[in-house]
Coordinates of C-alpha atoms and ligand atoms in Angstrom, one line a residue:
X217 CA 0.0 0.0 0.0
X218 CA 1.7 3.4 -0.7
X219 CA 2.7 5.7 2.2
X220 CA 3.8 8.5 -0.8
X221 CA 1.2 11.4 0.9
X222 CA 2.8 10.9 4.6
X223 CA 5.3 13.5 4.0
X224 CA 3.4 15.5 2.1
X225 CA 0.2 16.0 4.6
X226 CA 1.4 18.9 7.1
X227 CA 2.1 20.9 3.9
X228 CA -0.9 19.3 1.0
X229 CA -3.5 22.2 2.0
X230 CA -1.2 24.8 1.2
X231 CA 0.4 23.0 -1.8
X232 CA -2.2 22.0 -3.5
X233 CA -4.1 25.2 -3.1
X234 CA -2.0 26.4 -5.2
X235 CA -2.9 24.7 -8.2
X236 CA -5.1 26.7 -10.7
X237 CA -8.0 23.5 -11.0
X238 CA -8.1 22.6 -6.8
X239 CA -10.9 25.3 -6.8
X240 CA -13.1 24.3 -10.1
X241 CA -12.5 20.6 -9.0
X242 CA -13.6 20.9 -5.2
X243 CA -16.3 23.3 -6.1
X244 CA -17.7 20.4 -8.7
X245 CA -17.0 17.4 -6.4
X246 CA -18.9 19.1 -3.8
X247 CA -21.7 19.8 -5.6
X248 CA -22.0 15.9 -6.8
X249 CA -21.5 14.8 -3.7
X250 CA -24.8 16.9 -2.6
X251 CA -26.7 15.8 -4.8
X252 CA -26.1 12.4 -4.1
X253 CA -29.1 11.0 -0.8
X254 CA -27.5 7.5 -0.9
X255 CA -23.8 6.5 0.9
X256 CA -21.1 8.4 -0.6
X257 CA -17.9 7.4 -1.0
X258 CA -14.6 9.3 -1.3
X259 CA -11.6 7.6 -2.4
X260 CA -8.1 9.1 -1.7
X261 CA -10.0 11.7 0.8
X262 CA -6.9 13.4 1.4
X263 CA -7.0 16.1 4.3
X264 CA -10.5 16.2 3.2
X265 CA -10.4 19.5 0.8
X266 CA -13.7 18.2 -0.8
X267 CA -15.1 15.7 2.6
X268 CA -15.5 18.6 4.8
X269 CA -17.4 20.9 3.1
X270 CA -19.5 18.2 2.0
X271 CA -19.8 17.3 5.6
X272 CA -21.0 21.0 6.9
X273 CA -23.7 21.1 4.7
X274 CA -25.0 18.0 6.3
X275 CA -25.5 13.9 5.5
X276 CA -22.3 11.4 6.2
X277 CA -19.5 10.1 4.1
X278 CA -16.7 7.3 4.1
X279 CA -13.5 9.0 3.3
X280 CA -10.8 6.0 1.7
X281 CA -7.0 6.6 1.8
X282 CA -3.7 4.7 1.9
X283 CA -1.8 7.5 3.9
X284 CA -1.6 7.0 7.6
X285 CA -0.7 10.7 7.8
X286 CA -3.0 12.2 5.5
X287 CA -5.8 10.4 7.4
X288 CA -4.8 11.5 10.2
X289 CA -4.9 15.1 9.6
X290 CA -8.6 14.9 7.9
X291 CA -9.3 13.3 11.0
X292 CA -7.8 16.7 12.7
X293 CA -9.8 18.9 10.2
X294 CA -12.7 17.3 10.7
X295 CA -12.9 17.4 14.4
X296 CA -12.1 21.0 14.5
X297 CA -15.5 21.5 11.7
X298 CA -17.3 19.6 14.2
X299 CA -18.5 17.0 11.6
X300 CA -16.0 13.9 12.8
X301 CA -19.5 12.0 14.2
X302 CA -20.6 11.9 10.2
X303 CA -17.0 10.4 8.7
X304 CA -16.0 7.3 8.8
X305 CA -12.4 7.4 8.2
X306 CA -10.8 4.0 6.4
X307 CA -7.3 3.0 5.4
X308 CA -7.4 0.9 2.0
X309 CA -6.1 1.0 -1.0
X310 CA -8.0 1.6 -3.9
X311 CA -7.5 -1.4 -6.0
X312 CA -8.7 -3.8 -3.2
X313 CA -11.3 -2.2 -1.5
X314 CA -13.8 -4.1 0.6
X315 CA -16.4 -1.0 2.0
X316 CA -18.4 -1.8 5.1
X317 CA -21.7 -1.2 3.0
X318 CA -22.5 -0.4 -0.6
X319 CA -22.0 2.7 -1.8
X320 CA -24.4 4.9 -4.3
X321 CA -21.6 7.4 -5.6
X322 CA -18.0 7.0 -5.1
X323 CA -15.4 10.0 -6.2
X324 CA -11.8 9.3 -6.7
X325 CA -11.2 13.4 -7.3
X326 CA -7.8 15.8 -8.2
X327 CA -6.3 13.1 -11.0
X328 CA -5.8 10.7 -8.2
X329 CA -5.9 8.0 -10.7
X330 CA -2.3 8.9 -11.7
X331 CA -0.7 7.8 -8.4
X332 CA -1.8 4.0 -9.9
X333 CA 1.1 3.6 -11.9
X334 CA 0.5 0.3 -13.4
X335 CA -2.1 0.0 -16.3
X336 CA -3.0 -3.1 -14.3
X337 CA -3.2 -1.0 -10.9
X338 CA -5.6 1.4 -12.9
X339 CA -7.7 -1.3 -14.5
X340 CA -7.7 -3.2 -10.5
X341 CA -9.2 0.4 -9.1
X342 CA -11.9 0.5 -12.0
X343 CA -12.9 -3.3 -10.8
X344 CA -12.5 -2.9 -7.4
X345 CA -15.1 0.7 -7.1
X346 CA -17.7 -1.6 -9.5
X347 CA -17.8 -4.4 -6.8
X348 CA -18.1 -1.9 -4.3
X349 CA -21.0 0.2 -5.6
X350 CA -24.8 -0.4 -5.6
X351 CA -26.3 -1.3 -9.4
X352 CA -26.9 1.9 -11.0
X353 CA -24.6 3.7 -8.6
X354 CA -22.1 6.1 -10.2
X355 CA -18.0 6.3 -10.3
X356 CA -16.9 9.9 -11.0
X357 CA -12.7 11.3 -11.4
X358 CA -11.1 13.0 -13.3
X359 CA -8.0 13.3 -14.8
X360 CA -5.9 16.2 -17.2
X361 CA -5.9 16.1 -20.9
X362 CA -2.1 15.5 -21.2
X363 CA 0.1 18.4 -22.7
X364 CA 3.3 17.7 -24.2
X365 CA 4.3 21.5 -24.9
X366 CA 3.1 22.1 -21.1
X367 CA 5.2 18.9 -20.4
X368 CA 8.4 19.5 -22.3
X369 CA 8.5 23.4 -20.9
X370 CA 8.4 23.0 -17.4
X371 CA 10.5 19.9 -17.8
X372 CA 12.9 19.6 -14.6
X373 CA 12.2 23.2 -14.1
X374 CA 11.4 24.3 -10.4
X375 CA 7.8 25.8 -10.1
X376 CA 7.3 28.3 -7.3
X377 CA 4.2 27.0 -5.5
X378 CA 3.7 28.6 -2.6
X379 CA 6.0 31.4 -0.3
X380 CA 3.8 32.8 2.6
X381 CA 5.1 34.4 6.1
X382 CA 4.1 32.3 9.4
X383 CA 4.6 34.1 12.5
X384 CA 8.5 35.0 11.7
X385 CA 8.8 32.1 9.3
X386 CA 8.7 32.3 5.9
X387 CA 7.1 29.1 4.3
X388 CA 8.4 28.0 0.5
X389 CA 7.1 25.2 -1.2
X390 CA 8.2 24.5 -5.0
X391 CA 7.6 21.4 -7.4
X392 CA 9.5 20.3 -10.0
X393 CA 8.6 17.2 -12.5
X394 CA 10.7 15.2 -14.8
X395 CA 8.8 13.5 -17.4
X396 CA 9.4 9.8 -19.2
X397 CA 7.5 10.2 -22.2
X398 CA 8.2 6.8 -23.3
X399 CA 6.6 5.4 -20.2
X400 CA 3.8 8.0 -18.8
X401 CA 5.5 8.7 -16.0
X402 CA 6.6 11.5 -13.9
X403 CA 9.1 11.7 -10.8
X404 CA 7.8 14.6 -9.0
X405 CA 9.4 16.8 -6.5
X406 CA 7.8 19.0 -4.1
X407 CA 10.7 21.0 -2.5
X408 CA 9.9 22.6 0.8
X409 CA 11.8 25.5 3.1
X410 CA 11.4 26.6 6.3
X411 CA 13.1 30.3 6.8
X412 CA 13.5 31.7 10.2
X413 CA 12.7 35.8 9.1
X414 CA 15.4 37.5 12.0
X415 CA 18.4 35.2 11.3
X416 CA 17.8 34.1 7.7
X417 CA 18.6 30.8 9.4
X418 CA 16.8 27.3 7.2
X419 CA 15.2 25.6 10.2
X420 CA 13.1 22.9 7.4
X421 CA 15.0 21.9 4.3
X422 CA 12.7 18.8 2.9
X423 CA 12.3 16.8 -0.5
X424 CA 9.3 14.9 -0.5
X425 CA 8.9 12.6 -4.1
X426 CA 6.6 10.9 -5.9
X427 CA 6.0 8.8 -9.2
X428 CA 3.0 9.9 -11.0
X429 CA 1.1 8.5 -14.6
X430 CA -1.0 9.7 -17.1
X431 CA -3.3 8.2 -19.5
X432 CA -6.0 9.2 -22.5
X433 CA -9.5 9.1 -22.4
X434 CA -9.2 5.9 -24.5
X435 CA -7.3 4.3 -21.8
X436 CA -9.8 5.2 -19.8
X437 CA -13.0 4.4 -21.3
X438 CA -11.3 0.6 -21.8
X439 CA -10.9 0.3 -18.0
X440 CA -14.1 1.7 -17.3
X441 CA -15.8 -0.8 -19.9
X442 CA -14.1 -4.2 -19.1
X443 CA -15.1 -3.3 -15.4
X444 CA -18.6 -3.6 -16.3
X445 CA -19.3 0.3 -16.4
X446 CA -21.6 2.2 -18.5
X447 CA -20.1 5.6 -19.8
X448 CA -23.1 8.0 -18.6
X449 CA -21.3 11.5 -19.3
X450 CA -17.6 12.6 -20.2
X451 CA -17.1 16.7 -20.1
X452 CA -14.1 18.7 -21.0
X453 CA -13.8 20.6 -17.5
X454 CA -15.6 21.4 -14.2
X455 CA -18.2 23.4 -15.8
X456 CA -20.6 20.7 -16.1
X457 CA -22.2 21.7 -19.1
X458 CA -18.7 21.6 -21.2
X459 CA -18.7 18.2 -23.1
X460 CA -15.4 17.0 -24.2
X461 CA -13.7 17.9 -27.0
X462 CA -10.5 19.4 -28.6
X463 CA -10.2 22.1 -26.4
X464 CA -10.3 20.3 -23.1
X465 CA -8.0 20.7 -21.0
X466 CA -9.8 18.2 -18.4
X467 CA -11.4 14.6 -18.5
X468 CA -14.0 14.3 -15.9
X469 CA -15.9 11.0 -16.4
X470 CA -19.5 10.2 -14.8
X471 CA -19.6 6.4 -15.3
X472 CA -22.5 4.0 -14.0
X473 CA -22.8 0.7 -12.5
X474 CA -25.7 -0.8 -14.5
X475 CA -29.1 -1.2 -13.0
X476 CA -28.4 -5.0 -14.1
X477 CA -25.3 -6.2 -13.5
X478 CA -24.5 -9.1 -14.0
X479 CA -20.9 -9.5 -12.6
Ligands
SAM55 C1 -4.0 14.3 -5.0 S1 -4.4 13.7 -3.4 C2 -6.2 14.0 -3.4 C3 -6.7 14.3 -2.0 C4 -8.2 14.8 -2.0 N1 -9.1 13.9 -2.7 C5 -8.2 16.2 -2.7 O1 -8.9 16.3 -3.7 O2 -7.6 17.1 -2.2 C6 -4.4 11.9 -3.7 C7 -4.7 11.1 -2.4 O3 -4.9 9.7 -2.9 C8 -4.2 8.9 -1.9 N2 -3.8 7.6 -2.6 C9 -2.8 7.5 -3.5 N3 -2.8 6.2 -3.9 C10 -3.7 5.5 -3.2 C11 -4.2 4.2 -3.2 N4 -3.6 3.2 -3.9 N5 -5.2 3.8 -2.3 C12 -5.8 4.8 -1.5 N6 -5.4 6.1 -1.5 C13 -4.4 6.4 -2.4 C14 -3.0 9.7 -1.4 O4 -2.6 9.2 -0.1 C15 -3.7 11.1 -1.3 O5 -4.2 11.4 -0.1

């Protein structure tokens, strides 16, 4: 089971914050997850970015995850938003989950899917959420519209993410991702810096790293299908009402557990 998130969870609010889509993506996951009466799911729940504020507008939720740490600090976040009673907390891994009950929508948001390097760990998670939903419940994620020219020009190049003041500390975060094109794959970086203000003195100097993938939407529709799923809607983005197409810079899948299954 991977442990990559431990070191990344005192710092993954601030970090990922800082990424143009965690806004559109939470604000549509939250939304979904609303809509939806039935047990809701959330694989790879993170700190809880999208959980919580699910969570203070009312109902319950599992929250999934294979990071001791980051489980730990959504457990944190949610006790200090008062909503710990409605989240069950659960440490498994995606591609062999066993849920206490059923569930009626299950997310797997923020390109998770990547961190399943493997076309076989990918294909595992797809069969894996199927067993584990109700018929005609619904799988949602997401995942980017890969861009080479993006790729190849930020290529080992060190991305300012984040550089706030704390108290007399001054936090830096940066990223920095070199690409196998051959394979899919990513080695990714996140560089962070702790800077005590009056003495200039580095009190944190950390590299925390991770392999990531990507994959096409035909990639993912064959995962999707050989699981079992229907394809019930496939937009460009987090506007809900963009379908995909060439301009996309997003692949956000609805897919659905038919009413009749028959595996
Ligand atoms: C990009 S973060 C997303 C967190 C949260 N959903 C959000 O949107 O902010 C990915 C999360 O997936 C978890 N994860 C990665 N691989 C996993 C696996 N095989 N099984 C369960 N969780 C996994 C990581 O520990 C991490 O918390």
């Amino acid at each position: 089971m991977t442990r990559d998130y431990d070191g990344l969870a005192d710092i993954y609010d601030l970090w990922s914050d800082a990424d143009p889509s965690a806004t559109p993506s939470a604000t549509f996951y939250v939304e979904r997850m609303l809509r939806e009466r039935g047990h809701r799911v959330e694989l790879g729940v993170g700190t809880g970015r999208i959980a919580i504020p699910v969570l203070r507008r009312g109902g319950a939720l599992t929250g999934v995850d294979s990071s001791p740490a980051m489980l730990d600090a959504c457990r944190r976040k949610a006790v200090r938003a008062g909503v710990s009673g409605a989240l069950e907390l659960i440490r498994q891994d995606v591609r062999d989950l066993d849920l206490p009950a059923p569930a009626e929508l299950i997310i797997f948001p923020f390109r998770s899917l990547g961190h399943l390097l493997e076309q076989a760990d990918k294909a595992a998670c797809f069969r894996s959420v199927y067993a584990n939903l109700v018929p005609g419940g619904r799988f949602i994620f997401d995942h980017y519209v890969w861009n080479e020219d993006w790729a190849r020009a930020h290529d080992g190049v060190m991305r300012p993410m984040v550089d706030q003041q704390h108290g007399q500390h001054r936090l830096i975060i940066q990223d920095e991702y070199h690409y196998r094109y051959d394979e899919q794959r990513m080695d990714c970086a996140v560089h962070i810096q702790l800077v005590d203000g009056p003495s200039s003195e580095v009190v944190v100097d950390r590299v925390e790293t991770f392999e990531f993938s990507w994959f096409d939407v035909d990639d993912a529709r064959a995962w999707a299908t050989s699981a079992g799923f229907d394809v019930e809607a496939l937009h460009g983005g987090f506007e809900s009402a963009e379908p995909f197409g060439p301009d996309a810079t997003d692949q956000v899948w609805t897919l659905r557990k038919p009413v009749k299954a028959w595996v």
